[in-house]
Amino acid sequence: AVIFLVILLVLLPLYNYFERQDDMSYNLTLKTVTMFVDEVAQNGYIDQNMYDKFIQRLGTTGNSYDIQVEAKKKVLTVDPSNTNPDEGNETYVEQYKSYYNKDIFNDETGKTSNIIDKDNRLKNDIFFLDVGDKFYVTVKNTNTTMASSLLNVIVGGASKEKINITYGATIKNNNWENTEISQLYQSD
């Protein structure tokens, strides 16, 4: 009875407090991810400065994250079901080629993108996208939050993953086409 009373009077209010902190972290992370993806969709590119600001905003939650970035570029390929390619009536099929962290970031830092690894650098400091391409970001927390720790004490076997957000958008503009190329690349 004493153990049950301690759980009711001490651990449950603490768990409730930490659970609300996790909810606030989730909401802040969701807002940060949506702002980043929407910015990329509006501009048509990712540059190092945009990505660094994204990482910095995620760092304010106090959690560490596994960040997976995926870009799907639209490509046109000759339709293999075309029955008369010799007549000059070639038809094309719209397909997507996927690019992941290892394709977007430098090899030494692009395997996974963790909030602790703030040195994740884009290849060529910029990654261009075109109108109609798709861009997705998946963010999962890698640390055990206090609410998860307390829940493990009370129940046991609780998942440590409290934040799991996937958000994507279709690229709307090619703002990089109207910008002088020297302004897009960062200088050392």
Short mmCIF file of C-alpha atoms in Angstrom, two decimals, residues 36-46 70-74 127-136 168-176:
data_model
loop_
_atom_site.label_atom_id
_atom_site.label_comp_id
_atom_site.label_asym_id
_atom_site.label_seq_id
_atom_site.Cartn_x
_atom_site.Cartn_y
_atom_site.Cartn_z
CA PHE A 36 12.20 24.19 -42.80
CA VAL A 37 10.35 22.04 -45.34
CA ASP A 38 8.10 24.95 -46.36
CA GLU A 39 11.14 27.20 -46.79
CA VAL A 40 12.81 24.61 -49.03
CA ALA A 41 9.57 24.16 -51.01
CA GLN A 42 9.23 27.92 -51.46
CA ASN A 43 12.87 28.52 -52.48
CA GLY A 44 13.60 25.36 -54.47
CA TYR A 45 16.92 24.63 -52.78
CA ILE A 46 18.59 23.79 -49.47
CA GLU A 70 14.78 12.77 -48.74
CA ALA A 71 14.45 14.62 -52.02
CA LYS A 72 12.61 13.13 -54.97
CA LYS A 73 13.57 14.74 -58.26
CA LYS A 74 11.21 14.41 -61.18
CA PHE A 127 21.22 21.19 -53.10
CA PHE A 128 18.99 22.35 -55.96
CA LEU A 129 15.42 21.21 -56.58
CA ASP A 130 12.99 21.99 -59.40
CA VAL A 131 9.28 22.79 -59.46
CA GLY A 132 7.34 19.58 -58.93
CA ASP A 133 10.10 17.78 -57.03
CA LYS A 134 9.22 16.45 -53.59
CA PHE A 135 11.06 17.03 -50.32
CA TYR A 136 10.61 15.13 -47.04
CA GLY A 168 7.00 16.79 -46.83
CA ALA A 169 6.06 19.21 -49.57
CA THR A 170 6.17 19.67 -53.31
CA ILE A 171 8.61 22.30 -54.57
CA LYS A 172 6.66 25.38 -55.68
CA ASN A 173 9.35 27.76 -56.96
CA ASN A 174 12.82 27.83 -58.46
CA ASN A 175 14.00 30.99 -56.75
CA TRP A 176 17.57 29.95 -57.41
#
